[in-house]
CSV table of C-alpha atoms and ligand atoms in Angstrom, one decimal:
chain,number,residue,atom,x,y,z
P,123,MET,CA,-0.5,-0.3,-0.2
P,124,PRO,CA,2.4,2.9,-0.9
P,125,GLY,CA,2.4,6.2,1.2
P,126,ASP,CA,4.2,7.5,4.4
P,127,LYS,CA,7.7,5.8,5.0
P,128,VAL,CA,7.4,2.4,6.9
P,129,THR,CA,9.6,2.7,10.1
P,130,ALA,CA,9.6,-0.4,12.8
P,131,ARG,CA,7.2,1.6,15.6
P,132,ARG,CA,4.4,1.7,12.3
P,133,ILE,CA,5.0,-1.8,11.8
P,134,LEU,CA,5.0,-2.0,16.2
P,135,LYS,CA,1.5,-0.4,15.4
P,136,MET,CA,-0.1,-2.6,13.1
P,137,LYS,CA,-0.3,-5.6,15.1
P,138,GLY,CA,-4.1,-6.2,14.8
P,139,LEU,CA,-4.1,-3.9,12.3
P,140,ARG,CA,-3.5,-5.1,9.0
P,141,PRO,CA,-1.9,-8.0,7.5
P,142,ILE,CA,1.6,-6.6,7.5
P,143,VAL,CA,3.4,-8.7,3.9
P,144,ALA,CA,7.1,-8.7,3.7
P,145,VAL,CA,9.5,-9.5,1.4
P,146,THR,CA,12.5,-10.9,0.8
P,147,ALA,CA,15.2,-8.4,-1.4
P,148,TYR,CA,19.0,-8.6,-2.2
P,149,ASP,CA,19.4,-6.6,-5.2
P,150,TYR,CA,18.8,-3.4,-6.8
P,151,PRO,CA,16.1,-4.5,-9.4
P,152,THR,CA,14.1,-6.4,-6.9
P,153,ALA,CA,14.4,-4.3,-4.2
P,154,TRP,CA,12.9,-1.9,-6.4
P,155,ILE,CA,10.1,-3.7,-7.6
P,156,ALA,CA,9.5,-5.0,-3.9
P,157,ASP,CA,9.2,-1.2,-3.5
P,158,GLU,CA,6.6,-0.4,-6.2
P,159,ALA,CA,4.3,-3.5,-5.4
P,160,GLY,CA,3.8,-1.9,-2.3
P,161,VAL,CA,5.0,-4.2,1.0
P,162,ASP,CA,5.3,-3.0,3.9
P,163,VAL,CA,9.0,-4.4,4.5
P,164,ILE,CA,12.0,-5.4,2.9
P,165,LEU,CA,14.1,-8.4,4.0
P,166,VAL,CA,17.8,-8.7,3.1
P,167,GLY,CA,17.8,-12.0,4.1
P,168,ASP,CA,20.7,-14.6,4.7
P,169,SER,CA,18.6,-16.5,2.1
P,170,LEU,CA,21.0,-15.1,-0.4
P,171,GLY,CA,23.5,-17.2,0.2
P,172,MET,CA,21.3,-19.7,-1.4
P,173,VAL,CA,19.2,-18.3,-3.5
P,174,VAL,CA,21.8,-14.9,-5.5
P,175,LEU,CA,25.0,-16.1,-4.0
P,176,GLY,CA,24.8,-20.3,-4.3
P,177,TYR,CA,26.3,-21.5,-1.4
P,178,PRO,CA,24.2,-25.3,-0.1
P,179,SER,CA,23.7,-23.4,3.2
P,180,THR,CA,23.3,-19.4,4.8
P,181,LEU,CA,26.3,-20.4,6.9
P,182,GLN,CA,28.5,-19.2,4.3
P,183,VAL,CA,27.3,-16.1,4.5
P,184,THR,CA,29.6,-12.5,6.2
P,185,LEU,CA,28.5,-9.5,6.9
P,186,ASP,CA,30.2,-8.2,4.3
P,187,ASP,CA,27.8,-10.2,1.5
P,188,MET,CA,25.3,-8.4,4.3
P,189,VAL,CA,26.4,-5.1,4.4
P,190,ARG,CA,27.4,-5.2,0.1
P,191,HIS,CA,23.4,-6.6,-0.7
P,192,THR,CA,22.1,-4.2,2.3
P,193,ALA,CA,23.9,-1.5,0.3
P,194,ALA,CA,22.0,-1.8,-2.6
P,195,VAL,CA,18.4,-2.8,-1.7
P,196,ALA,CA,19.3,0.4,1.0
P,197,ARG,CA,20.0,2.7,-2.8
P,198,ALA,CA,16.7,1.1,-3.8
P,199,ALA,CA,14.2,1.0,-1.7
P,200,LYS,CA,12.5,3.9,-0.4
P,201,ARG,CA,9.1,3.5,1.1
P,202,PRO,CA,8.9,-0.1,3.1
P,203,LEU,CA,10.7,-0.9,5.8
P,204,ILE,CA,14.5,-2.3,5.4
P,205,VAL,CA,15.5,-5.1,7.5
P,206,ALA,CA,19.1,-6.8,7.7
P,207,ASP,CA,19.4,-10.5,8.8
P,208,MET,CA,22.6,-10.7,10.9
P,209,PRO,CA,23.9,-13.7,9.4
P,210,PHE,CA,25.9,-16.7,10.8
P,211,GLY,CA,29.5,-15.6,13.1
P,212,SER,CA,27.8,-11.6,13.2
P,213,TYR,CA,26.0,-11.9,16.7
P,214,GLU,CA,27.2,-15.2,18.9
P,215,PRO,CA,30.8,-14.2,20.2
P,216,SER,CA,29.5,-10.9,22.5
P,217,SER,CA,26.5,-8.5,22.8
P,218,SER,CA,29.4,-6.1,20.7
P,219,THR,CA,29.9,-7.3,18.5
P,220,ALA,CA,26.6,-7.7,17.8
P,221,VAL,CA,26.3,-4.1,19.1
P,222,GLU,CA,29.2,-4.0,16.0
P,223,SER,CA,27.7,-6.0,13.0
P,224,ALA,CA,24.4,-4.5,13.5
P,225,VAL,CA,26.0,-0.6,12.9
P,226,ALA,CA,27.4,-2.2,9.9
P,227,LEU,CA,24.6,-2.7,8.5
P,228,ALA,CA,22.1,0.5,10.1
P,229,ARG,CA,25.2,2.2,8.9
P,230,VAL,CA,24.4,1.6,5.3
P,231,GLY,CA,20.9,1.3,4.8
P,232,ALA,CA,19.4,-1.2,7.3
P,233,GLU,CA,16.1,0.6,9.7
P,234,ALA,CA,16.5,-2.6,11.7
P,235,VAL,CA,18.2,-6.0,12.1
P,236,LYS,CA,17.3,-9.5,12.6
P,237,LEU,CA,18.7,-12.2,14.3
P,238,GLU,CA,17.7,-15.6,15.0
P,239,GLY,CA,17.6,-17.1,18.6
P,240,GLY,CA,15.9,-16.8,21.2
P,241,SER,CA,16.5,-16.8,25.4
P,242,GLU,CA,20.0,-17.1,24.3
P,243,TYR,CA,20.1,-14.5,22.3
P,244,ALA,CA,17.7,-11.9,24.7
P,245,ASP,CA,21.5,-10.1,26.0
P,246,ARG,CA,22.6,-9.5,22.4
P,247,VAL,CA,19.0,-8.1,21.2
P,248,LYS,CA,18.7,-6.1,23.7
P,249,ALA,CA,22.7,-4.3,23.4
P,250,ILE,CA,21.3,-3.9,19.8
P,251,VAL,CA,17.3,-1.8,21.0
P,252,ASP,CA,20.0,0.1,23.2
P,253,ALA,CA,21.9,0.7,20.5
P,254,GLY,CA,19.1,2.8,18.8
P,255,ILE,CA,18.6,-0.5,16.4
P,256,PRO,CA,15.4,-2.5,16.1
P,257,VAL,CA,15.3,-5.8,16.1
P,258,MET,CA,13.3,-8.5,14.8
P,259,GLY,CA,13.8,-11.6,16.1
P,260,HIS,CA,13.8,-15.5,14.5
P,261,LEU,CA,12.0,-18.6,15.7
P,262,GLY,CA,11.0,-21.4,14.8
P,263,LEU,CA,12.9,-23.1,11.9
P,264,THR,CA,16.4,-20.9,12.8
P,265,PRO,CA,18.5,-22.2,9.0
P,266,GLN,CA,21.8,-21.3,11.0
P,267,ARG,CA,21.3,-23.7,13.3
P,268,ALA,CA,19.6,-26.1,11.7
P,269,MET,CA,21.8,-28.4,12.1
P,270,ARG,CA,21.4,-28.5,15.5
P,271,ILE,CA,17.8,-28.3,15.8
P,272,GLY,CA,17.1,-31.7,13.8
P,273,GLY,CA,17.2,-30.2,10.0
P,274,TYR,CA,15.1,-28.6,7.3
P,275,ARG,CA,12.1,-30.1,9.4
P,276,PRO,CA,9.0,-28.0,10.9
P,277,ARG,CA,8.7,-27.2,14.6
P,278,ALA,CA,6.2,-26.6,17.5
P,279,ARG,CA,4.0,-29.7,16.2
P,280,GLY,CA,4.2,-30.5,20.1
P,281,ARG,CA,3.4,-29.5,23.3
P,282,GLU,CA,7.0,-29.0,24.5
P,283,GLU,CA,8.2,-27.7,21.3
P,284,ALA,CA,5.5,-24.8,21.2
P,285,ARG,CA,5.2,-24.4,25.3
P,286,ARG,CA,9.4,-23.2,24.6
P,287,LEU,CA,8.2,-21.3,21.7
P,288,LEU,CA,6.5,-19.1,23.4
P,289,LEU,CA,9.0,-19.3,26.2
P,290,ASP,CA,11.6,-17.4,23.5
P,291,ALA,CA,9.2,-15.4,22.4
P,292,GLU,CA,8.4,-13.6,26.1
P,293,SER,CA,12.1,-13.3,26.0
P,294,LEU,CA,12.6,-11.2,22.8
P,295,VAL,CA,9.8,-9.4,23.4
P,296,GLU,CA,11.3,-8.6,26.7
P,297,ALA,CA,14.9,-7.6,25.2
P,298,GLY,CA,13.0,-4.6,23.6
P,299,VAL,CA,12.1,-6.9,19.6
P,300,PHE,CA,9.7,-5.0,17.3
P,301,SER,CA,8.4,-8.5,15.0
P,302,ILE,CA,9.2,-11.8,15.0
P,303,VAL,CA,10.2,-14.0,12.2
P,304,LEU,CA,8.4,-17.1,12.5
P,305,GLU,CA,9.2,-19.6,10.2
P,306,PHE,CA,7.5,-23.6,9.4
P,307,VAL,CA,5.9,-23.4,12.9
P,308,SER,CA,3.0,-24.5,13.2
P,309,GLU,CA,-0.6,-22.9,12.3
P,310,GLU,CA,-1.7,-24.1,16.0
P,311,ALA,CA,1.5,-22.7,17.7
P,312,ALA,CA,2.1,-20.0,15.5
P,313,GLU,CA,-1.7,-18.8,16.1
P,314,ILE,CA,-1.2,-18.6,20.3
P,315,VAL,CA,2.8,-16.7,19.7
P,316,THR,CA,0.1,-13.9,18.3
P,317,ARG,CA,-2.1,-14.4,21.0
P,318,ARG,CA,0.2,-14.2,23.6
P,319,VAL,CA,3.2,-10.8,22.4
P,320,PRO,CA,1.6,-7.7,22.0
P,321,VAL,CA,4.3,-7.6,19.3
P,322,PRO,CA,3.3,-8.9,15.7
P,323,THR,CA,4.5,-12.3,14.2
P,324,ILE,CA,4.7,-12.6,10.2
P,325,CYS,CA,5.2,-15.9,9.6
P,326,ILE,CA,6.7,-17.8,7.0
P,327,GLY,CA,5.4,-21.0,6.5
P,328,SER,CA,3.9,-21.1,9.4
P,329,GLY,CA,-0.5,-20.6,8.6
P,330,ARG,CA,-2.7,-18.3,8.3
P,331,ARG,CA,-2.4,-17.2,11.7
P,332,CYS,CA,-0.1,-14.7,12.3
P,333,ASP,CA,0.0,-11.2,11.9
P,334,GLY,CA,2.0,-10.9,8.5
P,335,GLN,CA,3.3,-12.9,5.9
P,336,ILE,CA,7.3,-12.9,4.5
P,337,ILE,CA,8.2,-14.7,1.0
P,338,VAL,CA,11.4,-15.3,-0.7
P,339,PHE,CA,11.5,-13.1,-3.6
P,340,HIS,CA,12.8,-15.6,-6.2
P,341,ASP,CA,10.4,-18.9,-4.6
P,342,ILE,CA,7.3,-16.1,-5.8
P,343,VAL,CA,8.2,-15.2,-9.3
P,344,GLY,CA,9.5,-18.9,-10.1
P,345,LEU,CA,13.7,-18.1,-10.0
P,346,SER,CA,14.2,-20.5,-6.7
P,347,ARG,CA,16.2,-24.1,-8.1
P,348,HIS,CA,14.8,-25.2,-4.9
P,349,THR,CA,11.2,-23.6,-4.0
P,350,PRO,CA,10.0,-24.8,-0.6
P,351,PRO,CA,6.2,-26.5,-0.1
P,352,PHE,CA,5.0,-23.4,1.7
P,353,ALA,CA,5.8,-20.8,-1.0
P,354,LYS,CA,3.4,-20.2,-3.6
P,355,LYS,CA,5.0,-19.3,-7.4
P,356,TYR,CA,2.7,-16.3,-8.8
P,357,VAL,CA,4.9,-16.3,-12.2
P,358,ASP,CA,7.3,-19.0,-13.3
P,359,ALA,CA,10.4,-15.7,-13.9
P,360,ARG,CA,12.2,-18.4,-14.9
P,361,ARG,CA,10.7,-19.5,-17.7
P,362,ILE,CA,10.1,-16.3,-19.4
P,363,MET,CA,13.9,-15.2,-18.6
P,364,VAL,CA,14.6,-18.4,-20.6
P,365,GLU,CA,12.5,-17.5,-23.1
P,366,ALA,CA,13.7,-14.2,-23.4
P,367,VAL,CA,17.3,-14.8,-24.0
P,368,THR,CA,17.2,-17.7,-25.9
P,369,ARG,CA,14.6,-15.4,-28.8
P,370,TYR,CA,18.2,-13.4,-28.5
P,371,ALA,CA,21.3,-15.7,-29.1
P,372,GLU,CA,19.1,-16.9,-32.2
P,373,ASP,CA,18.4,-13.4,-33.6
P,374,VAL,CA,21.9,-12.6,-33.2
P,375,ARG,CA,23.5,-15.7,-34.9
P,376,ASN,CA,20.8,-14.9,-37.1
P,377,GLY,CA,21.9,-11.0,-37.8
P,378,ARG,CA,18.2,-10.3,-36.5
P,379,PHE,CA,20.0,-7.9,-33.6
P,380,PRO,CA,20.7,-4.9,-33.4
P,381,SER,CA,18.9,-3.8,-36.6
P,382,GLU,CA,18.4,0.0,-37.5
P,383,GLU,CA,16.7,0.9,-34.3
P,384,HIS,CA,19.3,-0.1,-31.9
P,385,VAL,CA,22.2,1.5,-34.5
P,386,VAL,CA,23.7,4.9,-33.7
P,387,HIS,CA,25.5,6.8,-37.2
P,388,ALA,CA,28.2,9.1,-38.0
P,389,LYS,CA,27.9,12.5,-37.7
P,390,GLU,CA,30.5,12.4,-40.6
P,391,PRO,CA,32.1,10.9,-43.5
P,392,LEU,CA,34.7,8.3,-42.4
P,393,GLU,CA,35.3,5.8,-45.5
P,394,ASP,CA,38.4,7.9,-46.1
P,395,LEU,CA,39.8,6.6,-42.5
P,396,GLY,CA,39.6,2.6,-43.5
V,667,LIG,O1,17.0,-15.4,5.4
V,667,LIG,C1,15.4,-15.4,5.3
V,667,LIG,O2,15.0,-15.0,3.4
V,667,LIG,C2,14.8,-15.0,6.3
V,667,LIG,C3,12.9,-15.4,5.9
V,667,LIG,C4,13.3,-16.9,5.9
V,667,LIG,C5,12.5,-15.3,6.9
V,667,LIG,O3,14.8,-15.3,7.0
């Protein structure tokens, strides 16, 4: 929905008013498209490791990667809130490391940061918030710790995991987050967390009863090699792009490109030069 600049404070106040629309973007053109489409939040997700850098997981993504991609997104997107992911290793060592990393992202245009984990990282969240940078939490399936938590499987389907999820959400709220991403948790558990916490829940693969939804840009436009079961593809951009590049290759090989309209002519006779 076009209009005024979206801030973290505004996202917080949207809870219960209307669904929050969030999408990832990793570069200038995708951020420009997301902004033009009227999303509320752009997340420069560390999913960029798999989606645009071709890594096997998010673990290879560095703070330098996040800084470069956040800067590109910030140059394009004007209205949505820009949230940058804190990559693996950029906040775990200490609260001061976490603040330094968040400051590096804020300097290039991040208006908030997101970090994965619950009560075990609540002190990092509080330190970043105290430094003046809004923080979005991330619970449920946390890909940076996928190996430790048992792989890419749905979370909080049983009582114990659902109870843990709620406790983690509460400790993040206490630490000062303005919203929480819930990734791949049962719809029932996501609904309980959404009801119990005062900040918006923004869900991916966690059902219909959250305060908002987030999705990976390349999944909705059909540019991902591996699309998760909970994503919805709205267009097959890969097919459209392959067709375009194939037609270009044919035109070059058949002498149809460039044609007169793509050519610039000399202003004065040049024949005598060669
Ligand atoms: O990196 C990412 O794209 C994310 C979303 C799945 C929320 O963290």
